[in-house]
Structure formats: C-alpha cells, structure tokens
Coordinates of C-alpha atoms in Angstrom, one line a residue:
X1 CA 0.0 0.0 0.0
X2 CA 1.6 3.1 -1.1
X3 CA 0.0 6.4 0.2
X4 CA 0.5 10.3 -0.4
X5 CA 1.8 12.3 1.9
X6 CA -1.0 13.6 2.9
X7 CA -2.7 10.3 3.7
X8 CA 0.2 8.7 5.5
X9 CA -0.2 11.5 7.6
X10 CA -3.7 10.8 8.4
X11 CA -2.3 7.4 9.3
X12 CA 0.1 8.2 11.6
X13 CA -2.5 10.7 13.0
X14 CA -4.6 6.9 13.4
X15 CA -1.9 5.0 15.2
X16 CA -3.1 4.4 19.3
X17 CA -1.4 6.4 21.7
X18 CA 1.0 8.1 19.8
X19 CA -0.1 11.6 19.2
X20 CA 0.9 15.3 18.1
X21 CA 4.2 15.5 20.1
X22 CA 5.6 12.5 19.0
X23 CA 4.4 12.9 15.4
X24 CA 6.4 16.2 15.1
X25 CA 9.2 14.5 16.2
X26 CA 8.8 11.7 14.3
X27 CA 8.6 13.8 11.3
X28 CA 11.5 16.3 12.1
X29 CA 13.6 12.8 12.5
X30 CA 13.0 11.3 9.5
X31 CA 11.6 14.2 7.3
X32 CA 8.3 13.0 5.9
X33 CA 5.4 11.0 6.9
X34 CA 6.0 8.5 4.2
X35 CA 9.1 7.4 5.8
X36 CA 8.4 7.0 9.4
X37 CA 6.1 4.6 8.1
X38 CA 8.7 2.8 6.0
X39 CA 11.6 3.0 8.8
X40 CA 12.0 -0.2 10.8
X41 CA 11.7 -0.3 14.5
X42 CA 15.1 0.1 15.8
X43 CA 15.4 3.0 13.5
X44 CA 12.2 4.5 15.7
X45 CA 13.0 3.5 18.5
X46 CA 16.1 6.3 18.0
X47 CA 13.4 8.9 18.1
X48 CA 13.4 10.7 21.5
X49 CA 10.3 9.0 23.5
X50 CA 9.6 6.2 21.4
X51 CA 10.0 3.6 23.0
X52 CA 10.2 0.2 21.9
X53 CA 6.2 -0.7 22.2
X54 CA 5.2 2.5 20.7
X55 CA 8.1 2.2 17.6
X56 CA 6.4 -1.3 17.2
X57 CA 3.2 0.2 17.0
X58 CA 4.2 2.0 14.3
X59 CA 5.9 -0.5 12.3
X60 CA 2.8 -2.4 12.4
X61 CA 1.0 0.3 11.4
X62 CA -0.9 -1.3 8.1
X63 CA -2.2 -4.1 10.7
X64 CA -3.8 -1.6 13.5
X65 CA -5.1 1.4 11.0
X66 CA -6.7 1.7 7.5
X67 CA -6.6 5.2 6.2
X68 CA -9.3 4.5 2.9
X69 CA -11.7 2.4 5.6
X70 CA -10.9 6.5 7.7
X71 CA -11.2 8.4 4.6
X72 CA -14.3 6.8 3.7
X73 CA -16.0 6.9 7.0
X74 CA -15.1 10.6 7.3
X75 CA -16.6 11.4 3.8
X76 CA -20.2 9.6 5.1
X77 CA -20.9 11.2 7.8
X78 CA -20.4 15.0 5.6
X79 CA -16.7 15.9 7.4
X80 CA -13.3 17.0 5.7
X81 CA -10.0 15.8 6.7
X82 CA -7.3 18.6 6.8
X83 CA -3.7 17.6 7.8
X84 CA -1.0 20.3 9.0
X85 CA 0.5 20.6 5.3
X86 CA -3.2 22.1 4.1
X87 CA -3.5 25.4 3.5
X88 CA -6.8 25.7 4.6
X89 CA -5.4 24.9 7.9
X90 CA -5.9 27.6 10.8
X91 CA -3.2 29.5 11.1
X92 CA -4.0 30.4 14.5
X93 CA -3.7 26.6 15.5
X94 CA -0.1 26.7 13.4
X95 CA 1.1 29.0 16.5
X96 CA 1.1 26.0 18.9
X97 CA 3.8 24.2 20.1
X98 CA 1.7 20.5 19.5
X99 CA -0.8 21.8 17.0
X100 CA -2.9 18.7 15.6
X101 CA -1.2 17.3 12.7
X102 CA -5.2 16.2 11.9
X103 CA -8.7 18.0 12.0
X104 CA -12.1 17.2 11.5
X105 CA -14.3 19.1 10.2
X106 CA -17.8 19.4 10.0
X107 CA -19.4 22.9 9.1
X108 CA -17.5 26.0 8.1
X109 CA -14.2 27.4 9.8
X110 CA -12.6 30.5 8.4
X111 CA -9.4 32.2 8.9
X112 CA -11.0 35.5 10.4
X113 CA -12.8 33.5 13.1
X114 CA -9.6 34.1 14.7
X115 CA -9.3 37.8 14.9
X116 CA -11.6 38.4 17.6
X117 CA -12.5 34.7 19.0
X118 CA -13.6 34.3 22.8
X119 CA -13.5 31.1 24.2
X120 CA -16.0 30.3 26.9
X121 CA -15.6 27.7 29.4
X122 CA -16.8 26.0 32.6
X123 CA -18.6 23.9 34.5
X124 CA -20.7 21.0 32.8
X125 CA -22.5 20.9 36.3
X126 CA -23.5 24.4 35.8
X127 CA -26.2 26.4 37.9
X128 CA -28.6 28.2 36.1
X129 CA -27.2 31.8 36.7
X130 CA -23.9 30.4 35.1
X131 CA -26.1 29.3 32.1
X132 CA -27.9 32.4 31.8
X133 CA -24.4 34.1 32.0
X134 CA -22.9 32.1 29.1
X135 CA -25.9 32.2 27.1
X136 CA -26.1 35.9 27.0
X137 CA -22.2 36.6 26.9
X138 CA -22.2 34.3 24.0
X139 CA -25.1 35.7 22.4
X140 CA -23.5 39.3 23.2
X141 CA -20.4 38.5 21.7
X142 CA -21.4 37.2 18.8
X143 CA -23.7 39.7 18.1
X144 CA -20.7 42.3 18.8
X145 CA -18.9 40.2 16.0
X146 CA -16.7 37.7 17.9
X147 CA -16.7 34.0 17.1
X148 CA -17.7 31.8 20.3
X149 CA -15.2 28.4 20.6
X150 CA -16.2 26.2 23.3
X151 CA -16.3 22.5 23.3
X152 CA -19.8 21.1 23.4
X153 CA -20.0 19.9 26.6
X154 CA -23.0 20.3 29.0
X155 CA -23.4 23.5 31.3
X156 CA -21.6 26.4 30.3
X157 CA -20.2 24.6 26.9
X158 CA -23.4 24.5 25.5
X159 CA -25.0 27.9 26.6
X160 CA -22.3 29.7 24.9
X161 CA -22.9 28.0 21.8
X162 CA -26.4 28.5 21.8
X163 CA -25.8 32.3 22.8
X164 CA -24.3 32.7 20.0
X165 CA -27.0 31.3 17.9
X166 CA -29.2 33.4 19.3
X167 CA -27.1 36.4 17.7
X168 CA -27.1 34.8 14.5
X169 CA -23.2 34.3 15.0
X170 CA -20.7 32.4 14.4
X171 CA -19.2 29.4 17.2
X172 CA -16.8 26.8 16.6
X173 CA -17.2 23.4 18.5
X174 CA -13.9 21.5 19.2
X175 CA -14.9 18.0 20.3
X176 CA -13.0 15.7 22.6
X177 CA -13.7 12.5 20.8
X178 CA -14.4 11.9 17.0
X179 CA -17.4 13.1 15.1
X180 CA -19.1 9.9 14.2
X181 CA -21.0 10.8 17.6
X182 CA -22.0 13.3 19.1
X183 CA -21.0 13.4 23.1
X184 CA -23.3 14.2 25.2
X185 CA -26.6 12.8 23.1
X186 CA -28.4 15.9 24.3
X187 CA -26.4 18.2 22.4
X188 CA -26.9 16.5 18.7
X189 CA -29.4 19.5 18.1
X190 CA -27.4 22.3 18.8
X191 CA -24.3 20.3 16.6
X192 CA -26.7 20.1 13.8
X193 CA -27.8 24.3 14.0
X194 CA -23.8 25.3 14.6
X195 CA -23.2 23.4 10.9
X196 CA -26.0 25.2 9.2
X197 CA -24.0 28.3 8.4
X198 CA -23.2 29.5 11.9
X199 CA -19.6 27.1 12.5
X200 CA -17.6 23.8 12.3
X201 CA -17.2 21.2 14.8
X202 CA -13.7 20.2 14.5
X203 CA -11.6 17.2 16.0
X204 CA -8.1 16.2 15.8
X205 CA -9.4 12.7 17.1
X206 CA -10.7 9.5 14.3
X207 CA -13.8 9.3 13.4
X208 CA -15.0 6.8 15.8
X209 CA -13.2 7.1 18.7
X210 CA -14.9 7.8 22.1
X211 CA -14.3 10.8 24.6
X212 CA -11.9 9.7 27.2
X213 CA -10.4 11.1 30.1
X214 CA -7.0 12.4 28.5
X215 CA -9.2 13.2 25.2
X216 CA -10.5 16.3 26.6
X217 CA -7.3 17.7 27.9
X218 CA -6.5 17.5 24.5
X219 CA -8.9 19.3 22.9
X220 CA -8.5 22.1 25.9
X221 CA -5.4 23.2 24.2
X222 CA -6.8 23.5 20.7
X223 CA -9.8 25.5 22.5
X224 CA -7.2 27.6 24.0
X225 CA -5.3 28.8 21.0
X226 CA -7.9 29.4 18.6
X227 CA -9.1 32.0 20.9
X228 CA -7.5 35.8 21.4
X229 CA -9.5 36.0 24.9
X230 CA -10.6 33.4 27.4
X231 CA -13.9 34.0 29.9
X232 CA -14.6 31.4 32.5
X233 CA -17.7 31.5 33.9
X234 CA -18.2 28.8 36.7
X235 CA -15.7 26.4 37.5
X236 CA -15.0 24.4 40.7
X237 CA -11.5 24.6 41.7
X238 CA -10.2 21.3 39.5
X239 CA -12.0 21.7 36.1
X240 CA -10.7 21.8 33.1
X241 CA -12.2 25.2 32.0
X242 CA -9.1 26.2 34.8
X243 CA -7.0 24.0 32.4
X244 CA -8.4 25.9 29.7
X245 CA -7.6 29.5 31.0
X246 CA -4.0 28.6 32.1
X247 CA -3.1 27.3 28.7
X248 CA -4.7 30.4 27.2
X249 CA -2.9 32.6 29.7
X250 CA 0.5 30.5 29.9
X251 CA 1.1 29.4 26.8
X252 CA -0.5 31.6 24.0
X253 CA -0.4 34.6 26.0
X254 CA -4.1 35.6 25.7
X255 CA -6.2 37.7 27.9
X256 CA -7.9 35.6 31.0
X257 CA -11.2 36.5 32.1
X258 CA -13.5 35.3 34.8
X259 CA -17.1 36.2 36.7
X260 CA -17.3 36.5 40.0
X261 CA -20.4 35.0 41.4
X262 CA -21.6 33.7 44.9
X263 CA -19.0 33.1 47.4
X264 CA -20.2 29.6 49.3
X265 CA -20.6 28.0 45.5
X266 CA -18.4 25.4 44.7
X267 CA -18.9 26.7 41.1
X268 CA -17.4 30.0 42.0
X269 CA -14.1 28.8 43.8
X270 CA -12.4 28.3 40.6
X271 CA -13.4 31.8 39.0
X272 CA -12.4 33.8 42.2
X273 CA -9.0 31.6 42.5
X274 CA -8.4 33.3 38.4
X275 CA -9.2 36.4 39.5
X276 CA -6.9 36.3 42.8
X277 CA -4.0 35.1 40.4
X278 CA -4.6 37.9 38.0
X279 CA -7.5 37.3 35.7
X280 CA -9.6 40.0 34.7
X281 CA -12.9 40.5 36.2
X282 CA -15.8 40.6 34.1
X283 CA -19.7 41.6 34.8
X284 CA -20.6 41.7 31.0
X285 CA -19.5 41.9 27.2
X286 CA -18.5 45.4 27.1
X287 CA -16.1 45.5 29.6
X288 CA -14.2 42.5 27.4
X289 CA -14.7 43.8 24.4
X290 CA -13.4 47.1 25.9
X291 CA -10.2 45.5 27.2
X292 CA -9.5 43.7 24.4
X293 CA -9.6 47.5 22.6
X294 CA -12.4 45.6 19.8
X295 CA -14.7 48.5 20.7
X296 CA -12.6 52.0 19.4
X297 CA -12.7 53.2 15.7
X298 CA -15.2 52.5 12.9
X299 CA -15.5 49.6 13.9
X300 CA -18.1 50.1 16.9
X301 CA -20.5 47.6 17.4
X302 CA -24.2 48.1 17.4
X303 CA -24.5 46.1 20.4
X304 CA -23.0 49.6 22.4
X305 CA -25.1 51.7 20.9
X306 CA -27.5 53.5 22.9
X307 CA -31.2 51.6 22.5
X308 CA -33.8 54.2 21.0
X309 CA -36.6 53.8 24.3
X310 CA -39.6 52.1 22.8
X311 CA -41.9 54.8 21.4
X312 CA -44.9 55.2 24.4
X313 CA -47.9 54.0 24.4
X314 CA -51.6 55.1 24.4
X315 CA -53.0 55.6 27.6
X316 CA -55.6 52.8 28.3
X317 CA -58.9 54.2 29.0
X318 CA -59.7 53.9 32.4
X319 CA -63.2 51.6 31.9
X320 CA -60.6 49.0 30.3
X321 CA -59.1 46.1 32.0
X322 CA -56.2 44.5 31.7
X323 CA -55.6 41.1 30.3
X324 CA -54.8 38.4 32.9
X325 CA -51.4 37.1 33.0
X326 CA -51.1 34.2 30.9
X327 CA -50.5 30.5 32.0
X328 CA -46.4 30.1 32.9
X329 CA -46.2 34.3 32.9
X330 CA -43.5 33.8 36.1
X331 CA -41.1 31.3 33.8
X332 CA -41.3 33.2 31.2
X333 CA -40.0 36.2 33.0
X334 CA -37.4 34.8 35.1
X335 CA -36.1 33.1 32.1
X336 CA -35.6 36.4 29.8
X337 CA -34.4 38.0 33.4
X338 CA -31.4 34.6 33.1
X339 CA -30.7 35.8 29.5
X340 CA -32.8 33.6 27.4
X341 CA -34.5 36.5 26.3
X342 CA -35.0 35.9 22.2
X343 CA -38.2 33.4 21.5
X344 CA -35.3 30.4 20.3
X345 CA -33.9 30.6 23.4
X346 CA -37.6 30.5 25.3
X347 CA -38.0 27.8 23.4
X348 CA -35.9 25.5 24.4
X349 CA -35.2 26.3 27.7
X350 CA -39.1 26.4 28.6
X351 CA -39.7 23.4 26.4
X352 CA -42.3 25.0 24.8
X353 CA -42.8 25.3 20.5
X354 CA -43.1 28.9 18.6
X355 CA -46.6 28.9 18.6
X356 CA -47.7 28.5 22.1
X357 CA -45.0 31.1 23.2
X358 CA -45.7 33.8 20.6
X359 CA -49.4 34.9 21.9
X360 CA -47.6 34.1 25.4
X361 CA -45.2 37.0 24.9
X362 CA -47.6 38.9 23.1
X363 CA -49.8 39.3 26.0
X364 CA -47.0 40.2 28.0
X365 CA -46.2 43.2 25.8
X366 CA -49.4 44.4 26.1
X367 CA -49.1 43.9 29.8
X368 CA -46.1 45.9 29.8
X369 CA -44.3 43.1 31.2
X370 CA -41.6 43.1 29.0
X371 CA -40.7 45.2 26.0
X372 CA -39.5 44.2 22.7
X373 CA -35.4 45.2 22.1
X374 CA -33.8 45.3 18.3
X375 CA -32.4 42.0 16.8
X376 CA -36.0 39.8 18.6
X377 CA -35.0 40.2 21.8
X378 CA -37.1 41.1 25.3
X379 CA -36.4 42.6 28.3
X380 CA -38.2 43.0 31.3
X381 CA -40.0 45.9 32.5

C-alpha cells in the first residue's frame, strides 16, 4: 500500500497512543510522513520517546489502521479531513507548540474567526445563573462580532454555543472525541444548527473514537489557541475550564477572564481563584470587548449603541381592563431575566414550541411586562 503524503499523515494521525508530540518529532527525525512509516523499528526507537512498544506500533501500522476504511467513514458522515501541510489549515492553531497534525471538520471554519474569537468555558454541572451568564455573553459577543469556541460539553459549553445562535453568529465546537458521535446525546441539536451556516465542529481525534479522560485535555489546548481571549464563567476549583484559561494565559499569551459569582458556591471557587491570580474580572460583554480594545474606531459595534426607548404608548382608557397574565407568565420572565431572552432561546429552555410562546409574549407586551429590544429580543419591564 503506497499512500501520499497527505494520507500517510492521516495514518500516523490513526496509530493508538501516539499523538501530536511525538508525530512532530517523528517527522522532524526522518523528514516525511511516508518514511516513518517505511523505517524499521530500531530506526524508531532512535526517536526521542519512542519507546520500543510504541516504535512497534508503528511499524505495524498497516495491521492496526486503515486510512481508505478513515477516509471513507469521514466522507459519510459529511466531514473534511485537513492535515497540517493544508492550507486551509488555521493559522491560529499553526502558533502551537503541539498543533494537531489532523482536524475534522464538520461545518464551516474560516481564517478571520480568529481575529476576535472568545473562548467560553466552565462547568458542565452548571447552575442556572452560570447558564444564563454564558448564554447571553455568548449571544452578546457574537452579536458584537466575535466568534464563540467552546467544546460542546454540558453546562456552560453548551450555553455559549447557543448564545451565540441566538445572535445569528458564528461558534466553533472543538470535540474531545471523534465526530461519528456526538457526546453528550443531548447536544446533537445544537451540533446540527452550529453546521447550518453559523460554524464547524472540528476534531483532531478519528472518526470513531470515544471521549476519554486524556481526550478532553486535548482538545483544551486547541480550545485555548484558537481564541484571542478566554472567559470562565463557573468552574470548581479542579475543572478543566481552569485547564483551559492557564493554557490560554501560559502558553498563548491571551487575555484571561473570569465572573465573579456567589461566594459559598463550589462553582465560583475556581473563578475567584483566576481572579486572585490575576484574571480579569468581568460583569458583562462590554467590559471585554473594551479590554480587548475591539470596541474603538469605525469599527463600533451596534450592540453599544445606545437603545432608541420604545416609542410610548396610548393611555388605556380607564373603563378598560387588563388582560390576565397568561398560563407560565412567572417562567417566562425569570427566564428572559437569566438571559434567554429571544423566542429560540424561550423555546428550548421552557420546552415550549413557537406557537404556544408567541401569543404568550404577546400578551406580555401588552401587559407591559416586558418590552421588545432590536435584533427579537425582550427585556423586562
């Protein structure tokens, strides 16, 4: 089996337990892909850390991978293969000291995603103020013109994401296992809308393998440096959204952001911890986008701009009475008061389709519960 350079690296990239760091070196040893797989096992085994299990592994790799079985499996399920050689590779990821020699893609990435991506991060055992957080800095962001990278896990993962869809925006999922599945189940939805023209989900892992425990330290990293800023939102004190923001920090030199919240919360120790150590604290997407200097010039988002007050309305006559509040009236408010405050995000954190919501809502307007903001969105009165 002779393969191009492109798919012997895919190979490599399929060999068990060898990985990015051992692939560079691998490859700055013998000067190609092609010919680590055509060098003999005490020729590896020269290669520093590969030892003499892994540079078997190697050797055998035509027995324990099959790149066309990869290629072909990648192709059914709609997702492109680009290797490190591609040019269509991100050049933000080519910064890294391990960058994946691999990624799977799903959806749309492009190049300027980079300029003014936010990663948000935390807890997958979030509260629901640290959901309603996420969801509307994501949503805030995006709609300010940043693109939201997260990792499509549960909690705060997944409200970011769907912030941003609520903007219309743009979010990028990087996935800890390979994207035959989606991990968790619940989220196959909000994978689906990110590849509909708002994002990619992306993985440097095969197509079929499953999340792990190392797997997701992995990905953290990729997270990490596709991003100019990081904001964690809840964490305990050993997550790896902490991972995340010392990577971002450490290693890529990107601005660290965290939001204070209640002090006896486990979910807050980690956020306060980042902020003790020097992280920026953070109330609210201005005061990023303001650090970050994204707000100055022509270039001023209409998010800032001051809200035209909603013209006022008639006087009621006094004979008239006012419609009852409809059934579920108290959800609906506290959850526009969390930041689910457009009718996709009512949706589906109420449970509830369109079409029962809309007349909902409308009766709240004329209640003068809540007042419609540009862009579909509601606020409370």
């Amino acid at each position: 089996m002779e393969l191009s350079p492109r798919e012997a690296l895919i190979a490599l990239n399929l060999i068990p337990g060898l990985g990015s760091i051992r692939i560079q070196a691998l490859l700055e040893h013998f000067g190609s892909a092609e010919l680590v797989l055509a060098a003999p096992s005490r020729m590896l085994e020269q290669v520093k850390n590969i030892g003499g299990k892994m540079a078997a592994a190697i050797a055998d790799w035509r027995n324990c991978t099959n790149v066309y079985a990869e290629m072909d499996c990648a192709a059914h399920y709609g997702v492109r293969i680009v290797t490190l050689t591609d040019e269509e590779y991100p050049k933000a990821l080519r910064r890294m000291s391990d960058p994946p020699i691999v990624l799977y893609v799903k959806g749309e990435w492009r190049q300027e995603d980079a300029d003014r991506a936010v990663s948000i991060v935390g807890s997958r055992a979030a509260t629901p103020y640290g959901m309603g957080v996420a969801r509307r800095f994501g949503r805030d962001l995006a709609d300010a013109g940043s693109t939201i990278i997260s990792g499509l896990a549960k909690g705060i993962d997944a409200a970011a994401h769907w912030g941003a869809l609520d903007a219309g925006g743009r979010t990028i999922a990087v996935l800890g296992h390979g994207l035959a599945q989606i991990f968790p189940q619940e989220n196959t939805e909000l994978a689906q809308r990110i590849i509909c023209g708002h994002g990619a989900l992306v993985s440097e892992f095969p197509m079929n393998m499953r999340p792990s425990r190392t797997s997701f330290p992995q990905r953290n990293r990729i997270v990490a440096a596709w991003s100019k800023a990081t904001l964690v939102v809840e964490a305990p004190s050993h997550s790896g959204a902490l991972h995340t923001a010392h990577l971002s920090g450490d290693d890529y030199g990107n601005t660290v952001f965290a939001i204070p919240g209640m002090i006896d919360k486990p979910t807050s120790l980690g956020c306060h911890a980042l902020i003790r150590d020097g992280a920026t604290l953070c109330t609210n997407a201005r005061e990023l986008m303001d650090d970050m200097g994204w707000t100055q010039g022509p270039q001023q988002m209409e998010l800032f701009a001051p809200a035209e007050p909603p013209a006022p309305e008639a006087p009621q006559p006094r004979s008239c009475s006012m419609p009852h509040a409809p059934q579920g009236a108290n959800e609906i408010l506290h959850a526009i008061a969390a930041g689910h405050d457009t009718l996709d995000a009512l949706c589906s954190v109420l449970g509830q389709p369109a079409h029962i919501l809309t007349p909902q809502l409308m009766r709240l307007q004329v209640m003068r519960k809540i007042v419609p903001l540009p862009g579909g969105r509601y606020t409370g009165v």
